[in-house]
Amino acid sequence: MIDKYKNVDFKKKIQDHFDKKQLKVNLDDFIPYSISEYLRSPFVYIQDNYCRNINGKKTLDYCCGSGLNSVFFSKMGSKVTGIDISKESIHVAKQRFKKHNLKDYDFFQMDAHALNFEDDYFDVIICYKSLLYLNLDKAFKELNRVLKHGGKLIILENIGDNFIFNYYRLFKHIFKSRKYLFELNKLKSKDLNISDKFFNTQETVYFDFFSIFGKLIKDVLKIKISNKLLNSLDVFILRKLKVKFLAFTVVKILTKK
């Protein structure tokens, strides 16, 4: 197993991947409105429950990519700072904010394992679909350091607990001949428990089982199934019946110890 903090080649591979990805970016997009309706539930859940009182708050978009999520938090009045290992992603994020006429923001190319911020600096930290690329112990330690007491760390992560989704992603990566295949296909919900060393868990909510198949059916068969119905089924099986291993996405709300 490689150390994602120390392995220079791994970091370079990730940086190159996301640098190239920016060639296809649409600057008008921002989450959740730019993604399929079938994949919006976890984003909307966070926005409905944790974005009503962020006006004027210092928010760190941790591994911000091209600023898709940053735009929404800025539009809600938050003072957004974004960091990412990809130089091109940071460049595009700045362009996106200018396109949306947003102000009071900063974006920096930075290693997520070594944040160049003071202790207890941010009120809110959002981390969306990024932990897969990191040494979790190092990452959570830094996140704890820069988060204020009383602040919130909001995590949205795709997980590999469901063997159907897990093997689909594995085979998809195999056909693309990706290096570090297993390192990029192994994050499970239990791996996130390392956060317990640094944070208290306020809430853990699971999403996306039936909704994933709804998207697949629409994309392949061009048949649209009610997203409201699929979300209701997801709530019932993943949260009411607590069949958590079927979920594709988890949202965790953490507070500093």
PDB file of C-alpha atoms in Angstrom:
ATOM      1  CA  MET A   1       0.000   0.000   0.000  1.00  0.00           C
ATOM      2  CA  ILE A   2       1.371   3.403  -0.950  1.00  0.00           C
ATOM      3  CA  ASP A   3       1.424   6.460   1.301  1.00  0.00           C
ATOM      4  CA  LYS A   4      -0.663   9.023  -0.597  1.00  0.00           C
ATOM      5  CA  TYR A   5       1.019  11.775   1.405  1.00  0.00           C
ATOM      6  CA  LYS A   6       4.633  10.817   0.649  1.00  0.00           C
ATOM      7  CA  ASN A   7       4.370   9.171  -2.769  1.00  0.00           C
ATOM      8  CA  VAL A   8       5.466  11.877  -5.223  1.00  0.00           C
ATOM      9  CA  ASP A   9       4.539   9.875  -8.324  1.00  0.00           C
ATOM     10  CA  PHE A  10       0.997   9.294  -7.052  1.00  0.00           C
ATOM     11  CA  LYS A  11       0.525  13.005  -6.360  1.00  0.00           C
ATOM     12  CA  LYS A  12       1.857  13.886  -9.808  1.00  0.00           C
ATOM     13  CA  LYS A  13      -0.528  11.403 -11.401  1.00  0.00           C
ATOM     14  CA  ILE A  14      -3.493  12.951  -9.610  1.00  0.00           C
ATOM     15  CA  GLN A  15      -2.367  16.481 -10.438  1.00  0.00           C
ATOM     16  CA  ASP A  16      -1.930  15.643 -14.132  1.00  0.00           C
ATOM     17  CA  HIS A  17      -5.335  13.946 -14.265  1.00  0.00           C
ATOM     18  CA  PHE A  18      -7.169  16.959 -12.900  1.00  0.00           C
ATOM     19  CA  ASP A  19      -5.095  19.428 -14.902  1.00  0.00           C
ATOM     20  CA  LYS A  20      -6.223  17.682 -18.108  1.00  0.00           C
ATOM     21  CA  LYS A  21      -9.822  17.416 -16.881  1.00  0.00           C
ATOM     22  CA  GLN A  22     -10.161  21.211 -16.902  1.00  0.00           C
ATOM     23  CA  LEU A  23     -10.053  21.254 -20.706  1.00  0.00           C
ATOM     24  CA  LYS A  24     -13.726  20.189 -20.756  1.00  0.00           C
ATOM     25  CA  VAL A  25     -15.032  22.568 -18.083  1.00  0.00           C
ATOM     26  CA  ASN A  26     -18.159  24.692 -18.520  1.00  0.00           C
ATOM     27  CA  LEU A  27     -17.701  27.851 -16.440  1.00  0.00           C
ATOM     28  CA  ASP A  28     -21.459  28.390 -16.139  1.00  0.00           C
ATOM     29  CA  ASP A  29     -21.900  25.200 -14.110  1.00  0.00           C
ATOM     30  CA  PHE A  30     -22.165  24.931 -10.345  1.00  0.00           C
ATOM     31  CA  ILE A  31     -23.399  22.168  -8.039  1.00  0.00           C
ATOM     32  CA  PRO A  32     -26.083  20.824  -7.797  1.00  0.00           C
ATOM     33  CA  TYR A  33     -27.755  22.397 -10.816  1.00  0.00           C
ATOM     34  CA  SER A  34     -25.160  21.152 -13.285  1.00  0.00           C
ATOM     35  CA  ILE A  35     -25.469  17.466 -12.405  1.00  0.00           C
ATOM     36  CA  SER A  36     -28.134  14.861 -13.088  1.00  0.00           C
ATOM     37  CA  GLU A  37     -31.275  15.183 -10.983  1.00  0.00           C
ATOM     38  CA  TYR A  38     -30.691  11.577  -9.899  1.00  0.00           C
ATOM     39  CA  LEU A  39     -27.407  12.506  -8.184  1.00  0.00           C
ATOM     40  CA  ARG A  40     -28.463  15.712  -6.431  1.00  0.00           C
ATOM     41  CA  SER A  41     -29.926  14.368  -3.185  1.00  0.00           C
ATOM     42  CA  PRO A  42     -26.800  14.502  -0.976  1.00  0.00           C
ATOM     43  CA  PHE A  43     -25.920  17.990  -2.234  1.00  0.00           C
ATOM     44  CA  VAL A  44     -29.455  19.262  -1.668  1.00  0.00           C
ATOM     45  CA  TYR A  45     -29.523  17.668   1.788  1.00  0.00           C
ATOM     46  CA  ILE A  46     -26.411  19.597   2.818  1.00  0.00           C
ATOM     47  CA  GLN A  47     -27.749  22.830   1.368  1.00  0.00           C
ATOM     48  CA  ASP A  48     -31.136  22.488   3.045  1.00  0.00           C
ATOM     49  CA  ASN A  49     -29.725  21.579   6.445  1.00  0.00           C
ATOM     50  CA  TYR A  50     -26.325  23.261   6.741  1.00  0.00           C
ATOM     51  CA  CYS A  51     -26.213  26.282   4.436  1.00  0.00           C
ATOM     52  CA  ARG A  52     -28.820  28.583   5.927  1.00  0.00           C
ATOM     53  CA  ASN A  53     -26.525  30.376   8.361  1.00  0.00           C
ATOM     54  CA  ILE A  54     -23.229  30.648   6.503  1.00  0.00           C
ATOM     55  CA  ASN A  55     -23.489  34.292   5.463  1.00  0.00           C
ATOM     56  CA  GLY A  56     -20.158  35.945   6.306  1.00  0.00           C
ATOM     57  CA  LYS A  57     -18.637  32.661   7.478  1.00  0.00           C
ATOM     58  CA  LYS A  58     -15.126  31.662   6.402  1.00  0.00           C
ATOM     59  CA  THR A  59     -15.517  28.510   4.325  1.00  0.00           C
ATOM     60  CA  LEU A  60     -12.712  26.293   3.055  1.00  0.00           C
ATOM     61  CA  ASP A  61     -13.469  24.259  -0.059  1.00  0.00           C
ATOM     62  CA  TYR A  62     -10.938  21.494   0.574  1.00  0.00           C
ATOM     63  CA  CYS A  63      -9.717  20.018  -2.718  1.00  0.00           C
ATOM     64  CA  CYS A  64     -11.997  22.441  -4.529  1.00  0.00           C
ATOM     65  CA  GLY A  65     -11.286  21.314  -8.088  1.00  0.00           C
ATOM     66  CA  SER A  66     -12.602  23.897 -10.523  1.00  0.00           C
ATOM     67  CA  GLY A  67     -14.795  25.569  -7.894  1.00  0.00           C
ATOM     68  CA  LEU A  68     -18.113  23.897  -8.726  1.00  0.00           C
ATOM     69  CA  ASN A  69     -19.157  23.660  -5.086  1.00  0.00           C
ATOM     70  CA  SER A  70     -17.432  26.894  -4.115  1.00  0.00           C
ATOM     71  CA  VAL A  71     -19.828  28.926  -6.264  1.00  0.00           C
ATOM     72  CA  PHE A  72     -22.894  27.801  -4.347  1.00  0.00           C
ATOM     73  CA  PHE A  73     -21.366  28.556  -0.953  1.00  0.00           C
ATOM     74  CA  SER A  74     -20.263  31.971  -2.191  1.00  0.00           C
ATOM     75  CA  LYS A  75     -23.742  32.716  -3.494  1.00  0.00           C
ATOM     76  CA  MET A  76     -25.015  31.925   0.013  1.00  0.00           C
ATOM     77  CA  GLY A  77     -22.804  34.721   1.380  1.00  0.00           C
ATOM     78  CA  SER A  78     -19.851  32.659   2.570  1.00  0.00           C
ATOM     79  CA  LYS A  79     -16.274  33.953   2.297  1.00  0.00           C
ATOM     80  CA  VAL A  80     -14.822  31.125   0.231  1.00  0.00           C
ATOM     81  CA  THR A  81     -11.244  29.915   0.132  1.00  0.00           C
ATOM     82  CA  GLY A  82     -10.437  26.996  -2.147  1.00  0.00           C
ATOM     83  CA  ILE A  83      -7.323  24.824  -2.307  1.00  0.00           C
ATOM     84  CA  ASP A  84      -6.364  22.089  -4.734  1.00  0.00           C
ATOM     85  CA  ILE A  85      -3.238  20.276  -5.904  1.00  0.00           C
ATOM     86  CA  SER A  86      -4.121  20.982  -9.541  1.00  0.00           C
ATOM     87  CA  LYS A  87      -2.788  24.278 -10.865  1.00  0.00           C
ATOM     88  CA  GLU A  88      -5.205  24.256 -13.797  1.00  0.00           C
ATOM     89  CA  SER A  89      -8.164  23.584 -11.492  1.00  0.00           C
ATOM     90  CA  ILE A  90      -7.299  26.655  -9.439  1.00  0.00           C
ATOM     91  CA  HIS A  91      -6.994  28.740 -12.603  1.00  0.00           C
ATOM     92  CA  VAL A  92     -10.425  27.582 -13.790  1.00  0.00           C
ATOM     93  CA  ALA A  93     -11.964  28.163 -10.343  1.00  0.00           C
ATOM     94  CA  LYS A  94     -10.866  31.803 -10.474  1.00  0.00           C
ATOM     95  CA  GLN A  95     -12.310  32.126 -13.972  1.00  0.00           C
ATOM     96  CA  ARG A  96     -15.583  30.560 -12.829  1.00  0.00           C
ATOM     97  CA  PHE A  97     -15.951  33.060  -9.986  1.00  0.00           C
ATOM     98  CA  LYS A  98     -15.304  35.958 -12.348  1.00  0.00           C
ATOM     99  CA  LYS A  99     -17.896  34.556 -14.767  1.00  0.00           C
ATOM    100  CA  HIS A 100     -20.468  34.454 -11.942  1.00  0.00           C
ATOM    101  CA  ASN A 101     -19.479  37.981 -10.803  1.00  0.00           C
ATOM    102  CA  LEU A 102     -18.578  36.726  -7.313  1.00  0.00           C
ATOM    103  CA  LYS A 103     -16.265  38.522  -4.916  1.00  0.00           C
ATOM    104  CA  ASP A 104     -14.501  37.904  -1.584  1.00  0.00           C
ATOM    105  CA  TYR A 105     -12.755  34.660  -2.484  1.00  0.00           C
ATOM    106  CA  ASP A 106      -9.263  33.153  -2.655  1.00  0.00           C
ATOM    107  CA  PHE A 107      -7.993  30.091  -4.486  1.00  0.00           C
ATOM    108  CA  PHE A 108      -4.573  28.531  -3.925  1.00  0.00           C
ATOM    109  CA  GLN A 109      -2.648  25.608  -5.353  1.00  0.00           C
ATOM    110  CA  MET A 110      -1.785  23.666  -2.212  1.00  0.00           C
ATOM    111  CA  ASP A 111      -1.141  20.170  -0.887  1.00  0.00           C
ATOM    112  CA  ALA A 112      -4.198  19.135   1.120  1.00  0.00           C
ATOM    113  CA  HIS A 113      -1.935  17.378   3.630  1.00  0.00           C
ATOM    114  CA  ALA A 114      -0.130  20.621   4.552  1.00  0.00           C
ATOM    115  CA  LEU A 115      -2.492  23.584   4.678  1.00  0.00           C
ATOM    116  CA  ASN A 116      -0.928  27.023   4.770  1.00  0.00           C
ATOM    117  CA  PHE A 117      -3.494  28.543   7.147  1.00  0.00           C
ATOM    118  CA  GLU A 118      -3.490  29.504  10.795  1.00  0.00           C
ATOM    119  CA  ASP A 119      -4.961  27.241  13.467  1.00  0.00           C
ATOM    120  CA  ASP A 120      -8.708  27.595  14.146  1.00  0.00           C
ATOM    121  CA  TYR A 121      -9.205  29.691  11.020  1.00  0.00           C
ATOM    122  CA  PHE A 122     -12.338  28.401   9.214  1.00  0.00           C
ATOM    123  CA  ASP A 123     -15.956  28.306  10.365  1.00  0.00           C
ATOM    124  CA  VAL A 124     -16.959  25.708   7.768  1.00  0.00           C
ATOM    125  CA  ILE A 125     -14.958  23.220   5.722  1.00  0.00           C
ATOM    126  CA  ILE A 126     -16.500  21.322   2.826  1.00  0.00           C
ATOM    127  CA  CYS A 127     -14.820  18.221   1.442  1.00  0.00           C
ATOM    128  CA  TYR A 128     -16.642  16.721  -1.532  1.00  0.00           C
ATOM    129  CA  LYS A 129     -15.419  13.511  -3.181  1.00  0.00           C
ATOM    130  CA  SER A 130     -11.752  14.100  -2.416  1.00  0.00           C
ATOM    131  CA  LEU A 131     -10.701  11.873   0.486  1.00  0.00           C
ATOM    132  CA  LEU A 132     -10.075   8.958  -1.869  1.00  0.00           C
ATOM    133  CA  TYR A 133      -6.912  10.706  -3.038  1.00  0.00           C
ATOM    134  CA  LEU A 134      -5.493  11.439   0.410  1.00  0.00           C
ATOM    135  CA  ASN A 135      -3.736   9.934   3.394  1.00  0.00           C
ATOM    136  CA  LEU A 136      -6.748  10.113   5.710  1.00  0.00           C
ATOM    137  CA  ASP A 137      -4.814  10.397   8.945  1.00  0.00           C
ATOM    138  CA  LYS A 138      -2.794  13.347   7.657  1.00  0.00           C
ATOM    139  CA  ALA A 139      -5.825  14.956   6.048  1.00  0.00           C
ATOM    140  CA  PHE A 140      -8.073  14.794   9.101  1.00  0.00           C
ATOM    141  CA  LYS A 141      -5.288  16.053  11.330  1.00  0.00           C
ATOM    142  CA  GLU A 142      -4.900  19.166   9.141  1.00  0.00           C
ATOM    143  CA  LEU A 143      -8.645  19.668   8.851  1.00  0.00           C
ATOM    144  CA  ASN A 144      -8.917  19.548  12.626  1.00  0.00           C
ATOM    145  CA  ARG A 145      -6.128  22.088  12.983  1.00  0.00           C
ATOM    146  CA  VAL A 146      -7.644  24.762  10.716  1.00  0.00           C
ATOM    147  CA  LEU A 147     -11.292  24.328  11.779  1.00  0.00           C
ATOM    148  CA  LYS A 148     -12.583  26.569  14.543  1.00  0.00           C
ATOM    149  CA  HIS A 149     -14.103  25.112  17.678  1.00  0.00           C
ATOM    150  CA  GLY A 150     -17.830  25.147  17.060  1.00  0.00           C
ATOM    151  CA  GLY A 151     -17.276  24.945  13.301  1.00  0.00           C
ATOM    152  CA  LYS A 152     -18.371  22.127  10.989  1.00  0.00           C
ATOM    153  CA  LEU A 153     -16.556  19.813   8.616  1.00  0.00           C
ATOM    154  CA  ILE A 154     -19.007  18.689   5.923  1.00  0.00           C
ATOM    155  CA  ILE A 155     -17.979  15.575   4.012  1.00  0.00           C
ATOM    156  CA  LEU A 156     -19.694  14.193   0.923  1.00  0.00           C
ATOM    157  CA  GLU A 157     -17.973  11.078  -0.364  1.00  0.00           C
ATOM    158  CA  ASN A 158     -18.640   8.225  -2.763  1.00  0.00           C
ATOM    159  CA  ILE A 159     -17.930   4.928  -1.037  1.00  0.00           C
ATOM    160  CA  GLY A 160     -17.128   1.396  -2.132  1.00  0.00           C
ATOM    161  CA  ASP A 161     -19.261  -0.613   0.290  1.00  0.00           C
ATOM    162  CA  ASN A 162     -21.730  -1.817  -2.358  1.00  0.00           C
ATOM    163  CA  PHE A 163     -19.994  -4.619  -4.278  1.00  0.00           C
ATOM    164  CA  ILE A 164     -22.039  -3.904  -7.423  1.00  0.00           C
ATOM    165  CA  PHE A 165     -20.890  -0.294  -7.667  1.00  0.00           C
ATOM    166  CA  ASN A 166     -17.415  -1.203  -6.459  1.00  0.00           C
ATOM    167  CA  TYR A 167     -16.784  -3.798  -9.169  1.00  0.00           C
ATOM    168  CA  TYR A 168     -18.301  -1.559 -11.826  1.00  0.00           C
ATOM    169  CA  ARG A 169     -15.798   1.165 -10.987  1.00  0.00           C
ATOM    170  CA  LEU A 170     -12.971  -1.401 -10.813  1.00  0.00           C
ATOM    171  CA  PHE A 171     -13.666  -2.764 -14.293  1.00  0.00           C
ATOM    172  CA  LYS A 172     -14.162   0.733 -15.694  1.00  0.00           C
ATOM    173  CA  HIS A 173     -10.707   1.682 -14.446  1.00  0.00           C
ATOM    174  CA  ILE A 174      -9.177  -1.563 -15.727  1.00  0.00           C
ATOM    175  CA  PHE A 175     -10.321  -0.844 -19.274  1.00  0.00           C
ATOM    176  CA  LYS A 176      -8.780   2.613 -19.017  1.00  0.00           C
ATOM    177  CA  SER A 177      -5.489   1.021 -17.870  1.00  0.00           C
ATOM    178  CA  ARG A 178      -5.196   3.373 -14.928  1.00  0.00           C
ATOM    179  CA  LYS A 179      -2.154   3.309 -12.724  1.00  0.00           C
ATOM    180  CA  TYR A 180      -2.820   3.042  -8.969  1.00  0.00           C
ATOM    181  CA  LEU A 181      -5.982   1.124  -9.815  1.00  0.00           C
ATOM    182  CA  PHE A 182      -6.616  -0.296  -6.359  1.00  0.00           C
ATOM    183  CA  GLU A 183      -5.594   2.854  -4.486  1.00  0.00           C
ATOM    184  CA  LEU A 184      -8.334   4.728  -6.361  1.00  0.00           C
ATOM    185  CA  ASN A 185     -11.040   2.139  -5.826  1.00  0.00           C
ATOM    186  CA  LYS A 186     -10.954   1.181  -2.158  1.00  0.00           C
ATOM    187  CA  LEU A 187     -12.449   3.914   0.049  1.00  0.00           C
ATOM    188  CA  LYS A 188     -15.162   2.429   2.240  1.00  0.00           C
ATOM    189  CA  SER A 189     -17.347   4.003   4.874  1.00  0.00           C
ATOM    190  CA  LYS A 190     -15.408   2.293   7.675  1.00  0.00           C
ATOM    191  CA  ASP A 191     -12.224   3.993   6.435  1.00  0.00           C
ATOM    192  CA  LEU A 192     -13.765   7.331   7.332  1.00  0.00           C
ATOM    193  CA  ASN A 193     -13.883   6.253  10.987  1.00  0.00           C
ATOM    194  CA  ILE A 194     -10.302   7.464  11.294  1.00  0.00           C
ATOM    195  CA  SER A 195     -11.915  10.895  11.671  1.00  0.00           C
ATOM    196  CA  ASP A 196     -12.916   9.810  15.192  1.00  0.00           C
ATOM    197  CA  LYS A 197      -9.355  10.592  16.322  1.00  0.00           C
ATOM    198  CA  PHE A 198      -9.915  14.274  15.635  1.00  0.00           C
ATOM    199  CA  PHE A 199     -13.664  14.911  15.340  1.00  0.00           C
ATOM    200  CA  ASN A 200     -17.030  14.162  16.863  1.00  0.00           C
ATOM    201  CA  THR A 201     -19.644  12.887  14.415  1.00  0.00           C
ATOM    202  CA  GLN A 202     -22.793  14.979  14.477  1.00  0.00           C
ATOM    203  CA  GLU A 203     -24.575  13.125  11.699  1.00  0.00           C
ATOM    204  CA  THR A 204     -24.014  10.381   9.117  1.00  0.00           C
ATOM    205  CA  VAL A 205     -26.524  10.021   6.278  1.00  0.00           C
ATOM    206  CA  TYR A 206     -26.468   7.539   3.388  1.00  0.00           C
ATOM    207  CA  PHE A 207     -27.678   8.170  -0.178  1.00  0.00           C
ATOM    208  CA  ASP A 208     -27.897   6.756  -3.694  1.00  0.00           C
ATOM    209  CA  PHE A 209     -28.934   3.196  -4.432  1.00  0.00           C
ATOM    210  CA  PHE A 210     -32.148   3.236  -6.446  1.00  0.00           C
ATOM    211  CA  SER A 211     -31.280   6.701  -7.727  1.00  0.00           C
ATOM    212  CA  ILE A 212     -28.102   5.356  -9.374  1.00  0.00           C
ATOM    213  CA  PHE A 213     -30.120   2.771 -11.291  1.00  0.00           C
ATOM    214  CA  GLY A 214     -32.622   5.482 -12.229  1.00  0.00           C
ATOM    215  CA  LYS A 215     -29.842   7.468 -13.852  1.00  0.00           C
ATOM    216  CA  LEU A 216     -28.504   4.366 -15.610  1.00  0.00           C
ATOM    217  CA  ILE A 217     -31.970   3.495 -16.988  1.00  0.00           C
ATOM    218  CA  LYS A 218     -32.452   7.042 -18.246  1.00  0.00           C
ATOM    219  CA  ASP A 219     -29.004   7.227 -19.822  1.00  0.00           C
ATOM    220  CA  VAL A 220     -29.102   3.800 -21.495  1.00  0.00           C
ATOM    221  CA  LEU A 221     -32.789   3.093 -22.146  1.00  0.00           C
ATOM    222  CA  LYS A 222     -33.998   6.713 -22.293  1.00  0.00           C
ATOM    223  CA  ILE A 223     -36.729   5.869 -19.788  1.00  0.00           C
ATOM    224  CA  LYS A 224     -37.311   8.459 -17.088  1.00  0.00           C
ATOM    225  CA  ILE A 225     -38.341   7.191 -13.655  1.00  0.00           C
ATOM    226  CA  SER A 226     -39.623   9.612 -11.037  1.00  0.00           C
ATOM    227  CA  ASN A 227     -36.643  10.904  -9.078  1.00  0.00           C
ATOM    228  CA  LYS A 228     -38.938  11.669  -6.148  1.00  0.00           C
ATOM    229  CA  LEU A 229     -40.001   8.015  -6.030  1.00  0.00           C
ATOM    230  CA  LEU A 230     -36.414   6.755  -6.198  1.00  0.00           C
ATOM    231  CA  ASN A 231     -35.305   9.126  -3.454  1.00  0.00           C
ATOM    232  CA  SER A 232     -38.156   7.920  -1.250  1.00  0.00           C
ATOM    233  CA  LEU A 233     -37.080   4.323  -1.816  1.00  0.00           C
ATOM    234  CA  ASP A 234     -33.489   5.264  -0.978  1.00  0.00           C
ATOM    235  CA  VAL A 235     -34.566   6.929   2.261  1.00  0.00           C
ATOM    236  CA  PHE A 236     -36.588   3.858   3.218  1.00  0.00           C
ATOM    237  CA  ILE A 237     -33.939   1.222   2.532  1.00  0.00           C
ATOM    238  CA  LEU A 238     -30.788   3.137   3.460  1.00  0.00           C
ATOM    239  CA  ARG A 239     -32.020   5.113   6.460  1.00  0.00           C
ATOM    240  CA  LYS A 240     -35.190   3.486   7.750  1.00  0.00           C
ATOM    241  CA  LEU A 241     -34.096  -0.114   7.268  1.00  0.00           C
ATOM    242  CA  LYS A 242     -30.436   0.925   7.687  1.00  0.00           C
ATOM    243  CA  VAL A 243     -29.138  -1.260   4.857  1.00  0.00           C
ATOM    244  CA  LYS A 244     -26.130   1.029   4.660  1.00  0.00           C
ATOM    245  CA  PHE A 245     -23.845  -1.191   2.590  1.00  0.00           C
ATOM    246  CA  LEU A 246     -25.999  -0.551  -0.502  1.00  0.00           C
ATOM    247  CA  ALA A 247     -25.295   3.185  -0.493  1.00  0.00           C
ATOM    248  CA  PHE A 248     -23.070   4.850  -3.062  1.00  0.00           C
ATOM    249  CA  THR A 249     -22.714   8.167  -1.231  1.00  0.00           C
ATOM    250  CA  VAL A 250     -22.346   9.213   2.394  1.00  0.00           C
ATOM    251  CA  VAL A 251     -22.630  12.621   4.045  1.00  0.00           C
ATOM    252  CA  LYS A 252     -20.872  13.126   7.371  1.00  0.00           C
ATOM    253  CA  ILE A 253     -21.104  16.232   9.556  1.00  0.00           C
ATOM    254  CA  LEU A 254     -18.170  16.495  11.961  1.00  0.00           C
ATOM    255  CA  THR A 255     -17.280  18.894  14.752  1.00  0.00           C
ATOM    256  CA  LYS A 256     -13.861  19.500  16.275  1.00  0.00           C
ATOM    257  CA  LYS A 257     -12.942  17.648  19.461  1.00  0.00           C
TER     258      LYS A 257
END
